[in-house]
């Protein structure tokens, strides 16, 4: 199963 | 000038051991409020963050904000030279390229000092908002450790679901399937031995067990762990370090194609 990186969920501060 | 003295020095050793396999080269941000780190693992699916509050140290001084680029593997090697009851003091100059660590024995009759070379590290910082969770579970950290370890012998991934029945961990592999369900408890002698589940909506997410197992390396830091599940978002696994701060792990869910 694929997994997105965390940058796909959280943006830059 | 940065200077921090921690009577319970073993906490620093346990913290570094809890994160060094996920992130090797990290920046520690030092300010007068304490020490913070945020770092992603090499594949960027997992993030580790910790906070050590200035008031959790016996002595803490930071004249101006500093960023210390640290190789955690090397820091762990140095911390191996400290005894389990040693008091640890860390020192760095404002423009220095080393972090000095001093280990004092309990009786203060043996003192070790080591300089760790610092590095310049480019790191990506993510803004993680405060979220409303679908389900929040608090359980003994030893229980979490056992669940993820036991399920790792069955499969590589785990489905975690929170329903009104409880929180269920399911793994599937070549040899078969396994389910572990935890129900809320209130009968344990100590409050921290209870399982507490606060559910706002049912949720089901899939994660790589390899990472969840790695998070359990923080077990020596805290008797309890909090697992936050949110629909379609990374899981958050929190260990509070008593009177000092926390270490938090985030892991992106696996998604059906």
Short mmCIF file of C-alpha atoms in Angstrom, two decimals:
data_model
loop_
_atom_site.label_atom_id
_atom_site.label_comp_id
_atom_site.label_asym_id
_atom_site.label_seq_id
_atom_site.Cartn_x
_atom_site.Cartn_y
_atom_site.Cartn_z
CA UNK A 1 0.00 0.00 0.00
CA UNK A 2 1.35 3.43 -0.86
CA UNK A 3 2.17 5.98 1.76
CA UNK A 4 2.21 9.73 1.31
CA UNK A 5 5.00 11.76 2.88
CA UNK A 6 4.15 13.96 5.85
CA UNK A 7 4.52 17.11 3.75
CA UNK A 8 1.28 16.03 2.03
CA UNK A 9 -0.53 16.39 5.37
CA UNK A 10 1.24 19.27 7.02
CA UNK A 11 2.39 22.52 5.51
CA UNK A 12 5.28 24.80 6.23
CA UNK A 13 4.90 26.74 9.45
CA UNK B 1 26.15 30.83 25.71
CA UNK B 2 23.98 27.78 26.34
CA UNK B 3 24.24 25.74 29.52
CA UNK B 4 21.81 23.13 30.85
CA UNK B 5 22.21 20.82 33.83
CA UNK B 6 20.03 17.78 34.21
CA UNK B 7 20.18 15.91 37.53
CA UNK B 8 18.42 12.91 36.04
CA UNK B 9 20.91 12.63 33.19
CA UNK B 10 19.69 9.18 32.21
CA UNK B 11 16.60 10.85 30.70
CA UNK B 12 18.77 12.45 28.02
CA UNK B 13 20.32 9.09 27.23
CA UNK B 14 16.89 7.44 27.01
CA UNK B 15 15.59 10.25 24.81
CA UNK B 16 18.46 9.96 22.33
CA UNK B 17 18.08 6.16 22.28
CA UNK B 18 14.36 6.63 21.54
CA UNK B 19 14.90 8.72 18.42
CA UNK B 20 18.35 7.94 16.98
CA UNK B 21 17.22 5.17 14.67
CA UNK B 22 14.55 7.27 12.98
CA UNK B 23 16.61 10.42 12.50
CA UNK B 24 20.39 10.60 12.35
CA UNK B 25 21.26 14.23 11.68
CA UNK B 26 19.04 16.73 13.45
CA UNK B 27 18.90 20.33 14.59
CA UNK B 28 18.25 21.11 18.24
CA UNK B 29 16.71 24.54 18.63
CA UNK B 30 17.70 26.09 21.92
CA UNK B 31 15.95 29.11 23.37
CA UNK B 32 15.35 30.42 26.87
CA UNK B 33 12.18 28.31 27.01
CA UNK B 34 14.06 25.03 26.46
CA UNK B 35 15.24 22.62 23.79
CA UNK B 36 13.12 21.63 20.79
CA UNK B 37 13.70 19.27 17.93
CA UNK B 38 11.60 18.32 14.93
CA UNK B 39 12.94 15.87 12.37
CA UNK B 40 11.60 13.55 9.70
CA UNK B 41 13.00 10.13 8.97
CA UNK B 42 14.78 9.55 5.65
CA UNK B 43 11.61 8.52 3.82
CA UNK B 44 9.65 11.53 5.16
CA UNK B 45 6.68 9.41 6.27
CA UNK B 46 7.49 9.73 9.95
CA UNK B 47 8.32 12.72 12.11
CA UNK B 48 9.79 12.93 15.58
CA UNK B 49 9.47 16.00 17.79
CA UNK B 50 10.61 16.59 21.32
CA UNK B 51 10.49 19.41 23.82
CA UNK B 52 12.54 19.69 26.99
CA UNK B 53 11.36 22.64 29.04
CA UNK B 54 13.92 24.97 30.59
CA UNK B 55 12.20 24.66 33.97
CA UNK B 56 12.65 20.86 33.84
CA UNK B 57 16.42 21.37 34.17
CA UNK B 58 18.22 22.00 37.42
CA UNK B 59 19.95 24.93 35.73
CA UNK B 60 19.22 26.35 32.28
CA UNK B 61 20.81 29.32 30.60
CA UNK B 62 20.47 30.42 26.98
CA UNK B 63 21.57 33.96 26.18
CA UNK B 64 20.39 33.92 22.58
CA UNK B 65 18.57 31.32 20.43
CA UNK B 66 20.94 28.70 19.03
CA UNK B 67 20.63 25.86 16.56
CA UNK B 68 22.87 22.90 17.26
CA UNK B 69 23.36 20.46 14.37
CA UNK B 70 23.81 17.07 15.97
CA UNK B 71 24.58 13.58 14.70
CA UNK B 72 22.43 11.54 17.08
CA UNK B 73 24.44 8.35 16.53
CA UNK B 74 27.57 10.14 17.71
CA UNK B 75 25.74 11.74 20.64
CA UNK B 76 24.44 8.30 21.65
CA UNK B 77 28.02 6.95 21.61
CA UNK B 78 29.11 9.78 23.89
CA UNK B 79 26.15 9.30 26.23
CA UNK B 80 27.17 5.65 26.61
CA UNK B 81 30.13 6.99 28.60
CA UNK B 82 27.74 8.36 31.23
CA UNK B 83 26.63 6.35 34.23
CA UNK B 84 22.94 5.76 34.83
CA UNK B 85 22.92 8.01 37.92
CA UNK B 86 25.14 10.71 36.44
CA UNK B 87 24.22 14.38 36.35
CA UNK B 88 24.63 15.65 32.78
CA UNK B 89 25.57 19.21 31.86
CA UNK B 90 25.53 20.44 28.25
CA UNK B 91 27.35 23.58 27.16
CA UNK B 92 27.79 25.42 23.86
CA UNK B 93 29.18 28.82 22.93
CA UNK B 94 27.11 31.12 20.73
CA UNK B 95 29.37 30.69 17.72
CA UNK B 96 31.06 27.46 18.71
CA UNK B 97 31.25 24.29 16.68
CA UNK B 98 31.10 21.85 19.59
CA UNK B 99 28.65 20.77 22.27
CA UNK B 100 30.40 19.97 25.53
CA UNK B 101 28.87 17.26 27.67
CA UNK B 102 29.92 16.79 31.26
CA UNK B 103 28.99 13.72 33.29
CA UNK B 104 29.25 13.95 37.08
CA UNK B 105 28.80 10.89 39.25
CA UNK B 106 26.22 11.07 42.01
CA UNK B 107 28.91 11.63 44.65
CA UNK B 108 30.63 14.08 42.30
CA UNK B 109 33.89 12.16 42.65
CA UNK B 110 34.18 11.33 38.93
CA UNK B 111 33.80 13.84 36.13
CA UNK B 112 33.93 13.13 32.42
CA UNK B 113 33.82 15.82 29.77
CA UNK B 114 33.47 15.21 26.06
CA UNK B 115 33.24 17.62 23.13
CA UNK B 116 30.91 16.60 20.34
CA UNK B 117 31.56 18.18 16.94
CA UNK B 118 28.50 20.02 15.65
CA UNK B 119 27.43 20.05 12.01
CA UNK B 120 25.50 22.31 9.70
CA UNK B 121 22.26 20.52 8.84
CA UNK B 122 19.57 21.59 6.42
CA UNK B 123 16.24 20.48 7.75
CA UNK B 124 12.67 20.90 6.62
CA UNK B 125 10.32 22.14 9.34
CA UNK B 126 6.63 21.28 9.15
CA UNK B 127 3.80 23.24 10.71
CA UNK B 128 1.63 20.74 12.58
CA UNK B 129 -1.70 22.26 13.57
CA UNK B 130 -3.57 21.40 16.75
CA UNK B 131 -6.13 18.92 15.53
CA UNK B 132 -9.43 17.58 16.67
CA UNK B 133 -8.88 13.87 17.02
CA UNK B 134 -11.35 11.15 16.09
CA UNK B 135 -10.10 9.03 18.96
CA UNK B 136 -7.60 9.45 21.75
CA UNK B 137 -6.33 6.45 23.69
CA UNK B 138 -4.11 6.46 26.75
CA UNK B 139 -2.56 3.17 27.79
CA UNK B 140 0.46 1.85 29.69
CA UNK B 141 3.51 2.28 27.45
CA UNK B 142 4.43 -1.36 28.13
CA UNK B 143 1.04 -2.39 26.69
CA UNK B 144 1.62 -0.41 23.50
CA UNK B 145 5.11 -1.91 23.22
CA UNK B 146 3.74 -5.43 23.56
CA UNK B 147 0.93 -4.93 21.03
CA UNK B 148 3.16 -3.61 18.25
CA UNK B 149 5.86 -6.20 18.99
CA UNK B 150 3.42 -9.13 19.03
CA UNK B 151 1.71 -8.03 15.81
CA UNK B 152 5.06 -7.61 14.05
CA UNK B 153 5.46 -11.37 14.12
CA UNK B 154 2.23 -11.68 12.11
CA UNK B 155 2.49 -8.96 9.49
CA UNK B 156 4.10 -5.75 8.28
CA UNK B 157 1.08 -3.48 8.63
CA UNK B 158 -1.58 -2.97 11.25
CA UNK B 159 -5.14 -1.74 10.99
CA UNK B 160 -6.06 0.32 14.02
CA UNK B 161 -9.74 0.95 14.55
CA UNK B 162 -11.52 2.81 17.28
CA UNK B 163 -15.16 1.98 17.84
CA UNK B 164 -17.42 2.04 20.86
CA UNK B 165 -16.22 -1.52 21.57
CA UNK B 166 -12.69 -0.27 22.15
CA UNK B 167 -9.53 0.10 20.15
CA UNK B 168 -8.61 -2.80 17.91
CA UNK B 169 -5.21 -3.58 16.38
CA UNK B 170 -5.31 -6.11 13.51
CA UNK B 171 -2.44 -7.57 11.53
CA UNK B 172 -2.53 -9.95 8.60
CA UNK B 173 0.32 -11.96 7.14
CA UNK B 174 1.32 -15.16 5.41
CA UNK B 175 0.95 -17.21 8.60
CA UNK B 176 -2.47 -15.89 9.58
CA UNK B 177 -4.22 -12.96 11.23
CA UNK B 178 -4.27 -11.49 14.71
CA UNK B 179 -6.51 -9.01 16.47
CA UNK B 180 -5.87 -7.34 19.79
CA UNK B 181 -8.72 -5.33 21.30
CA UNK B 182 -8.27 -3.02 24.26
CA UNK B 183 -11.29 -1.95 26.24
CA UNK B 184 -11.46 0.99 28.56
CA UNK B 185 -10.56 0.07 32.14
CA UNK B 186 -10.89 1.84 35.47
CA UNK B 187 -9.97 -0.87 37.95
CA UNK B 188 -6.16 -0.70 37.92
CA UNK B 189 -4.41 0.14 41.19
CA UNK B 190 -2.60 3.03 39.61
CA UNK B 191 -4.27 5.54 37.32
CA UNK B 192 -1.54 5.14 34.67
CA UNK B 193 -2.23 1.42 34.36
CA UNK B 194 -5.73 2.06 33.01
CA UNK B 195 -6.70 2.21 29.36
CA UNK B 196 -8.69 5.33 28.57
CA UNK B 197 -10.47 5.80 25.27
CA UNK B 198 -12.11 9.01 24.20
CA UNK B 199 -13.88 8.60 20.89
CA UNK B 200 -15.56 11.33 18.90
CA UNK B 201 -16.13 9.28 15.75
CA UNK B 202 -15.21 5.76 14.65
CA UNK B 203 -11.95 5.66 12.73
CA UNK B 204 -9.92 3.03 10.86
CA UNK B 205 -6.35 3.61 9.70
CA UNK B 206 -3.50 1.42 8.43
CA UNK B 207 0.14 1.86 9.43
CA UNK B 208 3.54 0.25 8.92
CA UNK B 209 4.36 -1.74 12.07
CA UNK B 210 8.08 -1.16 11.64
CA UNK B 211 7.63 2.49 12.60
CA UNK B 212 5.13 1.89 15.40
CA UNK B 213 7.66 -0.57 16.85
CA UNK B 214 10.38 2.01 16.63
CA UNK B 215 8.25 4.51 18.57
CA UNK B 216 8.14 1.99 21.44
CA UNK B 217 11.84 2.72 22.02
CA UNK B 218 10.52 5.65 24.08
CA UNK B 219 8.92 3.24 26.57
CA UNK B 220 11.63 3.83 29.24
CA UNK B 221 10.76 7.55 29.20
CA UNK B 222 7.16 7.24 30.34
CA UNK B 223 4.78 4.81 31.99
CA UNK B 224 1.94 5.82 29.67
CA UNK B 225 1.53 6.60 26.01
CA UNK B 226 -1.22 8.49 24.18
CA UNK B 227 -2.26 7.43 20.70
CA UNK B 228 -4.25 9.97 18.68
CA UNK B 229 -6.11 8.75 15.61
CA UNK B 230 -7.68 11.09 13.12
CA UNK B 231 -9.50 10.16 9.94
CA UNK B 232 -7.16 10.33 6.91
CA UNK B 233 -4.36 11.93 8.92
CA UNK B 234 -1.09 10.74 10.49
CA UNK B 235 -1.26 8.95 13.83
CA UNK B 236 0.35 10.77 16.73
CA UNK B 237 2.03 8.76 19.50
CA UNK B 238 2.96 10.83 22.57
CA UNK B 239 5.19 10.06 25.48
CA UNK B 240 5.22 12.65 28.24
CA UNK B 241 8.51 12.86 30.11
CA UNK B 242 7.60 13.67 33.69
CA UNK B 243 8.50 17.22 34.77
CA UNK B 244 10.62 17.73 31.66
CA UNK B 245 8.67 17.65 28.40
CA UNK B 246 7.60 15.18 25.73
CA UNK B 247 8.56 13.18 22.70
CA UNK B 248 5.96 12.84 19.94
CA UNK B 249 5.98 10.66 16.87
CA UNK B 250 3.85 11.14 13.75
CA UNK B 251 3.36 8.51 11.05
CA UNK B 252 1.53 8.89 7.75
CA UNK B 253 -1.20 6.29 7.16
CA UNK B 254 -1.08 3.77 4.36
CA UNK B 255 -3.73 4.46 1.76
CA UNK B 256 -5.71 2.03 -0.39
CA UNK B 257 -4.93 2.47 -4.07
#
